Short mmCIF file of C-alpha atoms and ligand atoms in Angstrom, two decimals:
data_model
loop_
_atom_site.label_atom_id
_atom_site.label_comp_id
_atom_site.label_asym_id
_atom_site.label_seq_id
_atom_site.Cartn_x
_atom_site.Cartn_y
_atom_site.Cartn_z
CA UNK A 1 0.00 0.00 0.00
CA UNK A 2 1.26 3.46 -0.85
CA UNK A 3 2.29 5.47 2.18
CA UNK A 4 0.22 8.56 2.80
CA UNK A 5 1.79 11.98 2.51
CA UNK A 6 1.73 14.04 5.66
CA UNK A 7 2.52 17.70 6.11
CA UNK A 8 3.07 18.91 9.65
CA UNK A 9 3.46 22.60 10.42
CA UNK A 10 5.15 23.05 13.78
CA UNK A 11 5.06 25.97 16.19
CA UNK A 12 6.75 26.44 19.56
CA UNK A 13 9.29 24.52 21.58
CA UNK A 14 11.54 21.53 20.91
CA UNK A 15 8.93 19.35 22.55
CA UNK A 16 6.59 20.27 19.74
CA UNK A 17 9.20 19.55 17.07
CA UNK A 18 9.66 16.18 18.67
CA UNK A 19 5.91 15.59 18.87
CA UNK A 20 5.60 16.41 15.16
CA UNK A 21 8.10 13.64 14.44
CA UNK A 22 6.11 11.30 16.67
CA UNK A 23 2.95 12.22 14.76
CA UNK A 24 4.67 11.29 11.49
CA UNK A 25 5.95 8.00 12.89
CA UNK A 26 2.67 7.05 14.55
CA UNK A 27 1.04 6.99 11.12
CA UNK A 28 4.01 5.49 9.27
CA UNK A 29 3.39 8.32 6.81
CA UNK A 30 5.72 9.97 4.35
CA UNK A 31 6.60 13.53 5.45
CA UNK A 32 6.37 16.09 2.63
CA UNK A 33 7.52 19.69 2.59
CA UNK A 34 4.67 20.96 0.43
CA UNK A 35 1.15 21.02 1.88
CA UNK A 36 -0.36 20.73 -1.61
CA UNK A 37 0.84 17.16 -2.01
CA UNK A 38 -0.40 16.04 1.42
CA UNK A 39 -3.18 13.59 2.26
CA UNK A 40 -3.08 14.71 5.89
CA UNK A 41 -2.20 18.18 7.18
CA UNK A 42 -1.59 18.78 10.87
CA UNK A 43 -0.86 22.12 12.52
CA UNK A 44 1.03 21.38 15.73
CA UNK A 45 0.41 24.42 17.87
CA UNK A 46 1.91 26.41 20.75
CA UNK A 47 -0.07 28.25 23.45
CA UNK A 48 2.76 29.74 25.52
CA UNK A 49 1.86 33.32 24.58
CA UNK A 50 -1.25 34.85 23.10
CA UNK A 51 0.51 35.75 19.86
CA UNK A 52 1.64 32.14 19.42
CA UNK A 53 -1.86 30.75 19.74
CA UNK A 54 -3.40 33.32 17.37
CA UNK A 55 -0.68 32.56 14.85
CA UNK A 56 -1.39 28.86 15.01
CA UNK A 57 -5.13 29.26 14.56
CA UNK A 58 -4.73 31.57 11.59
CA UNK A 59 -2.12 29.23 10.09
CA UNK A 60 -4.78 26.54 9.92
CA UNK A 61 -6.88 28.89 7.77
CA UNK A 62 -4.54 28.67 4.82
CA UNK A 63 -5.38 25.00 4.31
CA UNK A 64 -9.11 25.52 3.89
CA UNK A 65 -8.60 26.16 0.17
CA UNK A 66 -6.81 22.84 -0.29
CA UNK A 67 -9.70 21.02 1.35
CA UNK A 68 -12.09 22.57 -1.18
CA UNK A 69 -9.90 21.23 -4.00
CA UNK A 70 -9.52 17.83 -2.34
CA UNK A 71 -12.44 16.79 -0.07
CA UNK A 72 -10.50 13.68 1.04
CA UNK A 73 -7.81 15.82 2.60
CA UNK A 74 -7.74 15.40 6.39
CA UNK A 75 -6.87 18.51 8.41
CA UNK A 76 -6.14 18.35 12.13
CA UNK A 77 -4.84 20.54 14.89
CA UNK A 78 -2.56 19.15 17.57
CA UNK A 79 -0.44 20.56 20.40
CA UNK A 80 -1.13 22.98 23.22
CA UNK A 81 -3.72 25.21 21.50
CA UNK A 82 -5.66 22.05 20.62
CA UNK A 83 -5.53 20.95 24.25
CA UNK A 84 -6.49 24.37 25.56
CA UNK A 85 -9.49 25.16 23.39
CA UNK A 86 -10.60 21.63 22.44
CA UNK A 87 -14.21 21.55 21.33
CA UNK A 88 -14.35 25.27 20.65
CA UNK A 89 -11.91 24.79 17.78
CA UNK A 90 -14.17 22.28 16.03
CA UNK A 91 -16.97 24.79 16.36
CA UNK A 92 -14.95 27.77 15.12
CA UNK A 93 -13.08 25.98 12.34
CA UNK A 94 -15.66 24.07 10.30
CA UNK A 95 -13.17 22.31 8.03
CA UNK A 96 -11.12 20.88 10.90
CA UNK A 97 -11.37 17.07 11.08
CA UNK A 98 -9.79 16.53 14.47
CA UNK A 99 -8.32 18.15 17.56
CA UNK A 100 -5.54 16.28 19.35
CA UNK A 101 -3.85 17.21 22.64
CA UNK A 102 -0.15 16.49 23.27
CA UNK A 103 -0.94 13.35 25.26
CA UNK A 104 -3.13 11.90 22.53
CA UNK A 105 -0.50 11.10 19.88
CA UNK A 106 -0.62 7.30 20.45
CA UNK A 107 -4.35 7.49 19.54
CA UNK A 108 -3.79 9.23 16.22
CA UNK A 109 -3.85 6.12 13.96
CA UNK A 110 -7.24 5.18 15.38
CA UNK A 111 -8.55 8.72 14.86
CA UNK A 112 -7.44 8.85 11.23
CA UNK A 113 -8.89 5.39 10.57
CA UNK A 114 -12.23 6.45 12.06
CA UNK A 115 -12.38 9.58 9.94
CA UNK A 116 -11.55 7.63 6.79
CA UNK A 117 -14.01 4.81 7.22
CA UNK A 118 -16.71 7.20 8.40
CA UNK A 119 -17.14 5.62 11.86
CA UNK A 120 -16.08 8.86 13.50
CA UNK A 121 -16.36 12.37 12.31
CA UNK A 122 -14.72 15.50 13.66
CA UNK A 123 -12.90 13.79 16.50
CA UNK A 124 -11.59 15.38 19.66
CA UNK A 125 -8.93 13.75 21.83
CA UNK A 126 -7.75 15.84 24.75
CA UNK A 127 -7.80 13.37 27.62
CA UNK A 128 -5.01 13.90 30.16
CA UNK A 129 -5.46 10.50 31.70
CA UNK A 130 -3.13 8.67 29.35
CA UNK A 131 -0.66 6.05 30.56
CA UNK A 132 1.24 5.37 27.35
CA UNK A 133 2.43 8.92 26.66
CA UNK A 134 5.83 7.70 25.47
CA UNK A 135 4.60 4.82 23.33
CA UNK A 136 5.41 6.35 19.98
CA UNK A 137 9.02 7.01 19.01
CA UNK A 138 9.73 9.93 16.68
CA UNK A 139 10.43 9.75 12.99
CA UNK A 140 14.18 10.28 12.52
CA UNK A 141 15.50 10.87 9.06
CA UNK A 142 18.34 8.55 8.02
CA UNK A 143 21.61 10.46 8.21
CA UNK A 144 20.33 13.30 10.40
CA UNK A 145 23.22 14.25 12.66
CA UNK A 146 21.36 15.75 15.58
CA UNK A 147 18.07 14.64 17.12
CA UNK A 148 15.82 14.91 20.16
CA UNK A 149 14.82 12.31 22.72
CA UNK A 150 12.14 13.19 25.25
CA UNK A 151 12.78 12.11 28.81
CA UNK A 152 9.82 13.81 30.45
CA UNK A 153 6.28 14.97 29.70
CA UNK A 154 4.41 17.77 31.47
CA UNK A 155 5.53 19.91 34.39
CA UNK A 156 5.10 19.90 38.17
CA UNK A 157 6.22 23.47 38.72
CA UNK A 158 3.47 26.02 39.07
CA UNK A 159 4.92 29.24 37.70
CA UNK A 160 2.17 31.86 37.88
CA UNK A 161 2.42 32.92 34.23
CA UNK A 162 2.68 29.50 32.63
CA UNK A 163 0.13 27.49 30.72
CA UNK A 164 2.23 24.34 30.28
CA UNK A 165 0.84 22.42 33.30
CA UNK A 166 -2.65 22.99 31.84
CA UNK A 167 -1.80 21.93 28.31
CA UNK A 168 0.75 19.21 28.98
CA UNK A 169 -0.32 18.00 32.40
CA UNK A 170 1.76 16.92 35.37
CA UNK A 171 5.31 15.66 35.07
CA UNK A 172 5.72 12.08 33.90
CA UNK A 173 9.28 10.78 33.72
CA UNK A 174 10.25 8.26 31.09
CA UNK A 175 11.93 5.01 32.13
CA UNK A 176 15.68 5.01 31.53
CA UNK A 177 15.62 1.85 29.44
CA UNK A 178 13.24 3.48 26.94
CA UNK A 179 15.43 6.60 26.78
CA UNK A 180 18.46 4.44 26.04
CA UNK A 181 16.57 2.38 23.49
CA UNK A 182 15.30 5.40 21.58
CA UNK A 183 18.80 6.91 21.69
CA UNK A 184 20.20 3.73 20.10
CA UNK A 185 17.63 3.94 17.30
CA UNK A 186 18.70 7.52 16.52
CA UNK A 187 22.38 6.56 16.66
CA UNK A 188 21.78 3.61 14.32
CA UNK A 189 20.32 6.10 11.83
CA UNK A 190 23.39 8.30 11.99
CA UNK A 191 22.76 10.69 14.88
CA UNK A 192 25.96 11.85 16.58
CA UNK A 193 24.33 14.32 18.92
CA UNK A 194 21.19 13.98 20.99
CA UNK A 195 19.39 16.72 22.89
CA UNK A 196 17.41 15.24 25.76
CA UNK A 197 14.26 17.25 26.29
CA UNK A 198 11.68 17.93 28.98
CA UNK A 199 10.05 21.00 30.54
CA UNK A 200 12.35 20.76 33.58
CA UNK A 201 14.75 18.16 32.33
CA UNK A 202 17.05 18.13 35.35
CA UNK A 203 14.20 17.22 37.68
CA UNK A 204 14.03 13.85 35.89
CA UNK A 205 13.98 10.88 38.22
CA UNK A 206 12.95 7.31 37.75
CA UNK A 207 12.84 4.69 40.46
CA UNK A 208 16.13 5.24 42.31
CA UNK A 209 17.78 7.11 39.48
CA UNK A 210 18.30 10.88 39.30
CA UNK A 211 19.17 13.11 36.37
CA UNK A 212 22.92 12.89 37.06
CA UNK A 213 22.71 9.08 36.96
CA UNK A 214 20.99 9.33 33.63
CA UNK A 215 23.78 11.56 32.28
CA UNK A 216 26.33 8.99 33.41
CA UNK A 217 24.47 6.19 31.60
CA UNK A 218 24.01 8.23 28.43
CA UNK A 219 27.75 8.75 28.28
CA UNK A 220 28.13 5.02 27.75
CA UNK A 221 26.10 5.00 24.54
CA UNK A 222 28.39 3.84 21.78
CA UNK A 223 28.45 6.06 18.71
CA UNK A 224 26.96 9.04 20.52
CA UNK A 225 29.44 11.91 20.50
CA UNK A 226 27.56 14.80 22.03
CA UNK A 227 24.88 15.16 24.68
CA UNK A 228 22.77 18.26 25.24
CA UNK A 229 19.70 18.70 27.38
CA UNK A 230 17.04 21.35 27.78
CA UNK A 231 15.28 23.00 29.61
CA UNK A 232 16.84 23.00 33.08
CA UNK A 233 15.12 24.41 36.14
CA UNK A 234 17.38 26.52 38.40
CA UNK A 235 16.32 24.99 41.70
CA UNK A 236 17.05 21.50 40.44
CA UNK A 237 20.72 22.26 39.75
CA UNK A 238 22.61 20.15 42.27
CA UNK A 239 26.30 19.71 42.99
CA UNK A 240 26.01 16.09 41.81
CA UNK A 241 24.54 17.29 38.52
CA UNK A 242 27.38 19.80 38.11
CA UNK A 243 30.08 17.23 38.76
CA UNK A 244 28.41 14.72 36.46
CA UNK A 245 28.35 17.34 33.68
CA UNK A 246 31.97 18.25 34.36
CA UNK A 247 33.20 14.65 34.27
CA UNK A 248 31.15 13.61 31.27
CA UNK A 249 33.20 14.01 28.13
CA UNK A 250 30.12 13.97 25.89
CA UNK A 251 28.05 16.62 27.64
CA UNK A 252 28.38 19.88 25.74
CA UNK A 253 29.55 23.01 27.48
CA UNK A 254 26.19 24.69 27.18
CA UNK A 255 23.31 25.21 29.56
CA UNK A 256 19.94 26.86 29.06
CA UNK A 257 18.79 28.06 32.48
CA UNK A 258 15.72 30.30 32.41
CA UNK A 259 15.86 32.93 35.14
CA UNK A 260 12.70 34.90 34.09
CA UNK A 261 13.59 37.97 36.20
CA UNK A 262 16.50 39.50 38.11
CA UNK A 263 14.28 40.68 40.97
CA UNK A 264 13.34 38.63 44.02
CA UNK A 265 9.98 40.37 44.28
CA UNK A 266 9.05 39.39 40.74
CA UNK A 267 10.44 35.86 41.15
CA UNK A 268 8.26 35.48 44.20
CA UNK A 269 5.16 36.67 42.38
CA UNK A 270 6.02 34.27 39.58
CA UNK A 271 6.29 31.43 42.11
CA UNK A 272 9.67 30.43 40.75
CA UNK A 273 10.70 29.06 44.18
CA UNK A 274 14.31 30.33 44.06
CA UNK A 275 15.92 33.64 44.86
CA UNK A 276 18.18 35.58 42.57
CA UNK A 277 21.03 34.88 45.01
CA UNK A 278 20.41 31.17 44.56
CA UNK A 279 20.46 31.59 40.79
CA UNK A 280 23.68 33.62 40.80
CA UNK A 281 25.29 31.15 43.17
CA UNK A 282 24.37 28.20 40.93
CA UNK A 283 25.94 29.99 37.98
CA UNK A 284 29.10 30.58 40.02
CA UNK A 285 29.32 26.89 40.90
CA UNK A 286 28.68 25.84 37.30
CA UNK A 287 31.34 28.23 36.00
CA UNK A 288 33.81 27.16 38.66
CA UNK A 289 33.44 23.57 37.52
CA UNK A 290 33.27 24.39 33.80
CA UNK A 291 34.87 27.79 33.07
CA UNK A 292 33.98 27.65 29.38
CA UNK A 293 30.29 26.82 29.95
CA UNK A 294 28.06 28.90 27.64
CA UNK A 295 24.85 30.07 29.25
CA UNK A 296 21.52 31.11 27.85
CA UNK A 297 18.33 32.12 29.57
CA UNK A 298 14.69 33.19 29.20
CA UNK A 299 13.31 36.43 30.60
CA UNK A 300 9.74 37.64 30.91
CA UNK A 301 9.31 41.40 30.92
CA UNK A 302 6.39 43.22 32.53
CA UNK A 303 5.03 40.50 34.78
CA UNK A 304 2.74 41.56 37.64
CA UNK A 305 4.08 44.50 39.61
CA UNK A 306 7.45 44.69 37.87
CA UNK A 307 8.74 48.18 38.71
CA UNK A 308 11.53 50.21 37.13
CA UNK A 309 13.72 49.03 39.96
CA UNK A 310 12.84 45.36 39.36
CA UNK A 311 13.65 45.81 35.72
CA UNK A 312 16.97 47.42 36.60
CA UNK A 313 17.86 44.32 38.59
CA UNK A 314 17.15 42.19 35.51
CA UNK A 315 19.44 44.47 33.50
CA UNK A 316 22.12 44.14 36.21
CA UNK A 317 21.85 40.38 35.93
CA UNK A 318 22.33 40.25 32.17
CA UNK A 319 25.21 42.74 32.44
CA UNK A 320 26.90 40.65 35.14
CA UNK A 321 26.39 37.15 33.77
CA UNK A 322 26.78 37.92 30.08
CA UNK A 323 24.62 35.14 28.72
CA UNK A 324 25.47 34.05 25.19
CA UNK A 325 21.79 34.23 24.31
CA UNK A 326 18.72 35.62 26.04
CA UNK A 327 15.23 34.76 24.83
CA UNK A 328 13.05 37.58 26.12
CA UNK A 329 9.30 38.02 25.94
CA UNK A 330 6.68 40.46 27.00
CA UNK A 331 4.39 38.89 29.56
CA UNK A 332 1.20 37.59 28.03
CA UNK A 333 -1.75 36.68 30.28
CA UNK A 334 -2.79 33.05 29.78
CA UNK A 335 -6.21 31.61 30.54
CA UNK A 336 -6.54 29.63 33.75
CA UNK A 337 -3.11 30.57 35.14
CA UNK A 338 -2.68 32.27 38.56
CA UNK A 339 -1.31 35.26 36.64
CA UNK A 340 -4.71 35.77 35.07
CA UNK A 341 -6.16 36.65 38.47
CA UNK A 342 -3.50 39.23 39.30
CA UNK A 343 -4.90 42.71 39.48
CA UNK A 344 -1.97 44.78 38.34
CA UNK A 345 -0.35 44.50 34.97
CA UNK A 346 2.49 46.61 33.65
CA UNK A 347 1.14 48.86 30.89
CA UNK A 348 1.95 47.46 27.46
CA UNK A 349 3.87 50.56 26.43
CA UNK A 350 6.17 50.31 29.46
CA UNK A 351 6.73 46.59 28.90
CA UNK A 352 7.57 47.22 25.22
CA UNK A 353 10.10 49.87 26.17
CA UNK A 354 11.75 47.64 28.75
CA UNK A 355 11.86 44.75 26.30
CA UNK A 356 13.51 46.92 23.70
CA UNK A 357 16.16 48.16 26.17
CA UNK A 358 16.94 44.61 27.27
CA UNK A 359 17.07 43.19 23.76
CA UNK A 360 19.31 45.92 22.40
CA UNK A 361 21.80 45.53 25.30
CA UNK A 362 21.73 41.76 24.90
CA UNK A 363 22.42 42.04 21.18
CA UNK A 364 25.66 43.86 22.09
CA UNK A 365 26.62 41.19 24.62
CA UNK A 366 25.89 38.37 22.16
CA UNK A 367 27.86 40.04 19.38
CA UNK A 368 30.75 40.70 21.75
CA UNK A 369 30.83 37.03 22.73
CA UNK A 370 30.85 36.07 19.04
CA UNK A 371 33.60 38.57 18.17
CA UNK A 372 35.78 37.20 20.98
CA UNK A 373 35.75 33.84 19.20
CA UNK A 374 37.39 35.16 16.01
CA UNK A 375 40.86 33.66 15.53
CA UNK A 376 40.14 30.78 17.91
CA UNK A 377 39.79 27.13 16.98
CA UNK A 378 36.80 25.03 18.04
CA UNK A 379 35.66 21.45 17.60
CA UNK A 380 32.62 21.71 15.37
CA UNK A 381 30.19 18.89 14.68
CA UNK A 382 29.33 19.28 11.00
CA UNK A 383 25.58 18.86 10.60
CA UNK A 384 24.69 19.66 7.01
CA UNK A 385 24.42 22.27 4.31
CA UNK A 386 24.27 25.87 5.42
CA UNK A 387 20.81 27.41 5.29
CA UNK A 388 22.05 30.74 3.87
CA UNK A 389 24.43 29.28 1.31
CA UNK A 390 23.98 25.64 0.26
CA UNK A 391 27.59 25.53 -1.03
CA UNK A 392 28.77 25.93 2.56
CA UNK A 393 28.29 23.53 5.45
CA UNK A 394 27.26 24.37 8.97
CA UNK A 395 27.86 22.90 12.35
CA UNK A 396 27.89 23.86 16.00
CA UNK A 397 30.53 24.30 18.65
CA UNK A 398 30.14 22.63 22.02
CA UNK A 399 28.76 26.03 23.14
CA UNK A 400 25.91 25.67 20.65
CA UNK A 401 27.20 28.42 18.39
CA UNK A 402 26.32 27.93 14.74
CA UNK A 403 29.36 28.09 12.46
CA UNK A 404 29.04 28.38 8.68
CA UNK A 405 32.03 26.88 6.94
CA UNK A 406 33.32 27.67 3.48
CA UNK A 407 35.30 25.46 1.05
CA UNK A 408 34.57 22.19 2.74
CA UNK A 409 33.53 18.87 1.23
CA UNK A 410 30.07 17.49 2.07
CA UNK A 411 31.68 14.15 2.99
CA UNK A 412 32.60 15.83 6.27
CA UNK A 413 28.97 15.89 7.42
CA UNK A 414 28.80 13.99 10.72
CA UNK A 415 32.43 14.58 11.66
CA UNK A 416 33.79 16.70 14.49
CA UNK A 417 36.46 18.92 12.95
CA UNK A 418 38.80 21.64 14.13
CA UNK A 419 37.45 24.87 12.68
CA UNK A 420 39.10 28.26 12.86
CA UNK A 421 36.68 31.15 13.34
CA UNK A 422 37.31 33.89 10.78
CA UNK A 423 34.29 36.17 11.24
CA UNK A 424 31.48 36.88 13.69
CA UNK A 425 27.88 37.76 12.88
CA UNK A 426 25.06 38.65 15.27
CA UNK A 427 23.70 35.10 15.43
CA UNK A 428 26.41 32.91 13.98
CA UNK A 429 30.11 32.53 13.23
CA UNK A 430 32.02 31.97 10.01
CA UNK A 431 34.85 29.46 10.01
CA UNK A 432 37.29 27.47 7.90
CA UNK A 433 38.99 24.14 8.27
CA UNK A 434 42.06 24.62 10.41
N1 5AD T 501 4.12 35.21 28.73
C1 5AD T 501 5.34 35.47 28.22
N2 5AD T 501 6.33 34.57 28.19
C2 5AD T 501 6.09 33.34 28.71
N3 5AD T 501 6.87 32.26 28.84
C3 5AD T 501 6.14 31.29 29.43
N4 5AD T 501 4.90 31.72 29.68
C4 5AD T 501 4.84 33.01 29.26
C5 5AD T 501 3.82 34.00 29.26
N5 5AD T 501 2.63 33.77 29.77
C6 5AD T 501 8.28 32.23 28.43
C7 5AD T 501 9.19 31.87 29.61
C8 5AD T 501 9.58 30.46 29.29
C9 5AD T 501 9.59 30.48 27.78
C10 5AD T 501 9.55 29.15 27.12
O1 5AD T 501 8.46 31.24 27.44
O2 5AD T 501 10.31 32.72 29.59
O3 5AD T 501 10.82 30.08 29.85
#
């Protein structure tokens, strides 16, 4: 039987990218890059901010025309917007065939079958009470150098602004043997680097094992050259985790550690459960153990009562720590979160101004960090053809910096090579074989 063509449009975090690959694999379908040639179209959505969810809903609109041309086309919405609005989406979007929450992916084959044979029509699957959340492995393209493996679903933290516990449910940790098994599948298909993902990845525990034990076991995987993991939660950084990272020759020198704010008052309102002193101290310990560790973070601007003084403390933090990258967002009120009930909100104009100040300062810091790399030599894992110029290849340093490389043969894809940095851009480096 001919495989069906599937087109998945993905929004949001790495978890969603991973889920899109699970969607593809669950159906054994053939992924296509052009929606016009698809038998099934799925928009895998993100609800983290209001803009993201509007974008995802309007993205679905562009496929209505294709459905008119081909009535057999199946169109579905998955991900966090699907989970959040459920039934309402079927009502508002008349050409939508199904709505599927993040925990429902193992049920997708059944849903598609029902729609095709007419036994079900306009299906909705948003149950949170699902035991087999990890049952479907992701599609991994043969020869792809870097891939994701999920180690955790959902989140047990209750940050006041965040919708993830609503859309993805409570934390469920994946058994280590399944993590190892999926890693081996990726490696057998050519992956050299795996990023282990979860909402608070370093809170992973399973039976007697903790996250640092997992790192130690992952190091043993034959053929795996690099290990990354994201996203870490500050309060779950432990000295054992730091020493395991330090002594693990596969763990990259990169850590994404969202701080959200530099002010204790705001952190408290956010219910982040750590103080800024704790955060700074963790960074000190990490840097002491791994002086070349590259750090990145997330910051929310304009949450709750954030004052000029609170904002100044956030600016002090980014000036002191000098993150390689800061992902910063204006606070967006999300339905059903504790933040929704807060009375005071920073006026939009003020939040926009603060965001602009922070982003423009951070651009300088990021560029400075890139410029400092010129003339130095780094081990770069070559991943594929450069997006800007297909004659060049690209790869990443252990610090997760993208390097575009000129005059290099494509047979080097998959190798770790010594690359000399010859130029620095805002978001990437340029290098040549040393
Ligand atoms: N508004 C703005 N940003 C948010 N984030 C999470 N929820 C919100 C929200 N309601 C940001 C946080 C998080 C990142 C993935 O998105 O910084 O770390």
